[in-house]
Coordinates of C-alpha atoms in Angstrom, one line a residue:
M29 CA -13.7 -11.0 -27.4
G30 CA -17.1 -12.3 -26.5
S31 CA -18.3 -14.9 -24.0
R32 CA -21.4 -16.8 -25.2
D33 CA -22.0 -18.3 -21.8
L34 CA -21.5 -15.2 -19.7
R35 CA -23.1 -12.8 -22.3
R36 CA -20.2 -10.4 -21.9
V37 CA -17.7 -8.6 -24.2
Y38 CA -14.1 -8.1 -23.2
R39 CA -11.5 -5.7 -24.6
I40 CA -8.1 -7.5 -24.4
D41 CA -4.7 -6.0 -24.6
V42 CA -3.1 -8.1 -27.3
K43 CA 0.4 -7.7 -25.9
T44 CA -0.4 -8.8 -22.3
W45 CA -3.7 -10.6 -22.8
I46 CA -5.1 -8.6 -19.9
V47 CA -8.7 -7.5 -19.9
S48 CA -8.9 -3.7 -20.1
E49 CA -12.7 -3.4 -20.4
E50 CA -15.6 -5.7 -19.7
T51 CA -19.2 -5.0 -20.8
A52 CA -22.5 -6.9 -20.4
A53 CA -24.0 -7.7 -23.8
P54 CA -27.7 -7.3 -24.5
G55 CA -27.7 -10.9 -25.7
I56 CA -25.4 -13.8 -26.7
P57 CA -22.4 -12.4 -28.6
W58 CA -21.8 -14.7 -31.6
A59 CA -19.4 -12.6 -33.6
A60 CA -17.9 -9.2 -34.1
V61 CA -16.1 -7.1 -36.7
S62 CA -14.4 -3.7 -36.7
T63 CA -16.0 -1.1 -38.9
G64 CA -13.5 1.6 -38.2
G65 CA -14.5 3.7 -35.2
A66 CA -16.9 1.0 -33.8
L67 CA -17.5 -2.7 -33.7
R68 CA -20.6 -4.5 -35.0
F69 CA -21.7 -7.6 -33.1
T70 CA -24.1 -10.3 -34.0
L71 CA -26.1 -10.9 -30.9
G72 CA -28.7 -13.6 -30.1
E73 CA -31.6 -12.0 -28.1
G74 CA -34.7 -13.4 -26.4
S75 CA -35.8 -16.9 -25.8
D76 CA -35.7 -17.7 -29.5
D77 CA -32.1 -16.4 -29.9
D78 CA -33.2 -14.0 -32.6
R79 CA -30.2 -12.5 -34.2
Y80 CA -29.5 -8.8 -34.4
I81 CA -26.5 -6.7 -35.4
R82 CA -25.6 -4.0 -32.9
R83 CA -23.1 -1.2 -32.9
Y84 CA -20.6 -1.1 -30.0
V85 CA -18.2 1.7 -29.2
T86 CA -15.4 1.2 -26.8
G87 CA -16.0 3.0 -23.5
R88 CA -19.6 3.7 -24.4
G89 CA -21.1 0.2 -24.9
F90 CA -23.9 -1.0 -27.2
S91 CA -26.1 1.4 -29.0
E92 CA -29.9 0.9 -28.6
G93 CA -30.7 3.0 -31.6
E94 CA -28.5 1.1 -34.0
K95 CA -30.0 -2.3 -33.8
I96 CA -30.6 -4.2 -37.1
A97 CA -32.6 -7.4 -37.3
C98 CA -30.7 -10.1 -39.3
P99 CA -32.7 -11.4 -42.3
E100 CA -35.1 -14.1 -41.0
F101 CA -33.6 -13.4 -37.5
T102 CA -30.7 -15.7 -38.4
G103 CA -27.0 -14.9 -38.8
S104 CA -23.7 -15.6 -37.2
Y105 CA -20.3 -14.3 -38.4
L106 CA -19.5 -10.9 -39.7
S107 CA -16.8 -9.4 -42.0
Y108 CA -16.4 -5.9 -43.4
D109 CA -14.9 -4.7 -46.7
G110 CA -14.5 -1.1 -45.7
S111 CA -18.0 -0.1 -46.9
N112 CA -20.4 -3.0 -46.3
L113 CA -21.0 -5.7 -43.7
Y114 CA -21.1 -9.4 -44.7
L115 CA -23.2 -11.7 -42.6
S116 CA -23.0 -15.5 -42.8
Q117 CA -26.0 -17.7 -42.3
W118 CA -24.6 -21.0 -41.1
Y119 CA -27.4 -23.4 -42.1
K120 CA -28.4 -21.4 -45.2
Y121 CA -24.9 -21.9 -46.7
R122 CA -24.6 -18.3 -47.7
I123 CA -23.0 -14.9 -47.0
L124 CA -25.2 -11.8 -47.4
K125 CA -23.7 -8.5 -48.3
L126 CA -25.5 -5.8 -46.3
D127 CA -25.4 -2.0 -46.3
L128 CA -24.9 -0.4 -42.8
D129 CA -28.7 -0.3 -42.4
G130 CA -29.1 -4.0 -42.9
K131 CA -30.5 -4.0 -46.4
I132 CA -29.5 -7.1 -48.4
L133 CA -27.4 -6.0 -51.4
R134 CA -26.3 -9.5 -52.5
E135 CA -26.3 -13.2 -51.7
I136 CA -23.2 -15.3 -52.1
P137 CA -23.7 -19.0 -52.0
I138 CA -20.9 -20.9 -50.2
G139 CA -22.1 -24.5 -50.7
A140 CA -21.7 -25.7 -47.1
E141 CA -22.1 -24.6 -43.4
I142 CA -20.1 -21.5 -42.5
C143 CA -18.3 -21.2 -39.2
G144 CA -16.3 -18.0 -39.9
H145 CA -15.1 -15.6 -42.6
V146 CA -12.8 -12.6 -43.1
F147 CA -11.7 -10.2 -45.8
V148 CA -8.0 -10.3 -46.8
D149 CA -6.7 -8.3 -49.8
G150 CA -10.2 -8.1 -51.4
S151 CA -10.9 -11.8 -51.1
I152 CA -13.2 -13.5 -48.6
Y153 CA -11.6 -16.4 -46.7
V154 CA -14.3 -18.7 -45.3
L155 CA -14.4 -21.7 -43.0
R156 CA -16.9 -24.1 -44.6
G157 CA -17.9 -27.7 -44.0
T158 CA -20.2 -29.6 -41.6
E159 CA -20.7 -29.6 -37.9
Q160 CA -22.6 -32.8 -37.5
G161 CA -20.8 -36.1 -37.1
N162 CA -17.0 -35.6 -36.9
E163 CA -16.9 -31.9 -37.9
D164 CA -15.2 -31.5 -41.2
W165 CA -14.0 -28.0 -42.1
R166 CA -12.0 -26.4 -44.9
I167 CA -10.6 -22.9 -45.4
A168 CA -11.7 -21.6 -48.8
R169 CA -11.3 -18.4 -50.7
L170 CA -13.6 -16.5 -53.1
D171 CA -13.5 -13.1 -54.9
P172 CA -16.7 -11.3 -54.0
R173 CA -16.2 -8.9 -57.0
D174 CA -17.0 -11.8 -59.4
E175 CA -20.5 -12.0 -60.6
T176 CA -20.6 -15.7 -59.6
P177 CA -17.8 -16.2 -57.1
D178 CA -15.9 -19.5 -57.4
V179 CA -15.4 -20.9 -53.8
Q180 CA -12.1 -22.7 -53.8
D181 CA -11.1 -25.0 -50.9
L182 CA -7.4 -24.3 -50.0
A183 CA -6.8 -26.6 -47.0
R184 CA -8.5 -28.9 -44.5
V185 CA -8.7 -27.6 -40.9
P186 CA -7.8 -30.6 -38.7
F187 CA -10.0 -29.6 -35.7
P188 CA -13.5 -28.3 -34.9
C189 CA -13.0 -24.6 -35.5
R190 CA -15.1 -21.5 -34.9
S191 CA -14.6 -17.9 -36.2
L192 CA -11.9 -16.5 -38.4
T193 CA -9.8 -13.4 -38.4
F194 CA -6.6 -12.1 -39.9
D195 CA -3.9 -10.0 -38.3
G196 CA -2.1 -8.9 -41.4
T197 CA 0.2 -11.9 -41.3
N198 CA -1.7 -14.9 -39.9
F199 CA -5.2 -16.3 -39.6
W200 CA -6.7 -16.9 -36.2
T201 CA -9.5 -19.3 -35.2
N202 CA -10.8 -21.1 -32.1
H203 CA -10.3 -24.8 -31.5
R204 CA -13.5 -25.2 -29.6
A205 CA -13.1 -28.7 -28.1
A206 CA -9.6 -27.8 -26.8
N207 CA -10.6 -24.3 -25.6
E208 CA -7.7 -22.8 -27.5
T209 CA -7.1 -20.0 -29.9
V210 CA -5.0 -21.1 -32.9
S211 CA -2.9 -19.1 -35.4
F212 CA -1.8 -20.3 -38.8
A213 CA -0.2 -19.0 -41.9
P214 CA -2.3 -18.3 -45.0
P215 CA -2.6 -21.5 -47.1
D216 CA -1.1 -21.3 -50.7

């Protein structure tokens, strides 16, 4: 778990919710995804909040040598399909498929702002909508294997959400205004 304000990353025991490791991040941690033996973080660095993807290994910290500049120094959420990283660009309404060196392999248009995404059974589930005004978000699904993926809205999220993950049974997101983590069943 990352703290944007404190610029720290915390390893949390999921059974007890106790912090078992705390590390200073070399920037603002915006998102993370497991890539097997390591985590990849999107970090905002410097006065312009330029975005980079950095590798993090539990017990060792962030790698200086494995720092990838996000395309146009912008990017927020990450997901992983077992081989490639997927980086969303919130205000560009797209998800980029990247190789592990950061080379763009594909662009997937989402049609709205993106505040989280995750792989589940080969599909990408994405939180998409708009932040301005009253915040209006939907959970949608697409198949990234399709040449032109059809992004289908499945349900409205009734609160301002940020980030998305899946534990094998339920989705998890943050209700930012209430300072809560929320779990919900997959929509039909």
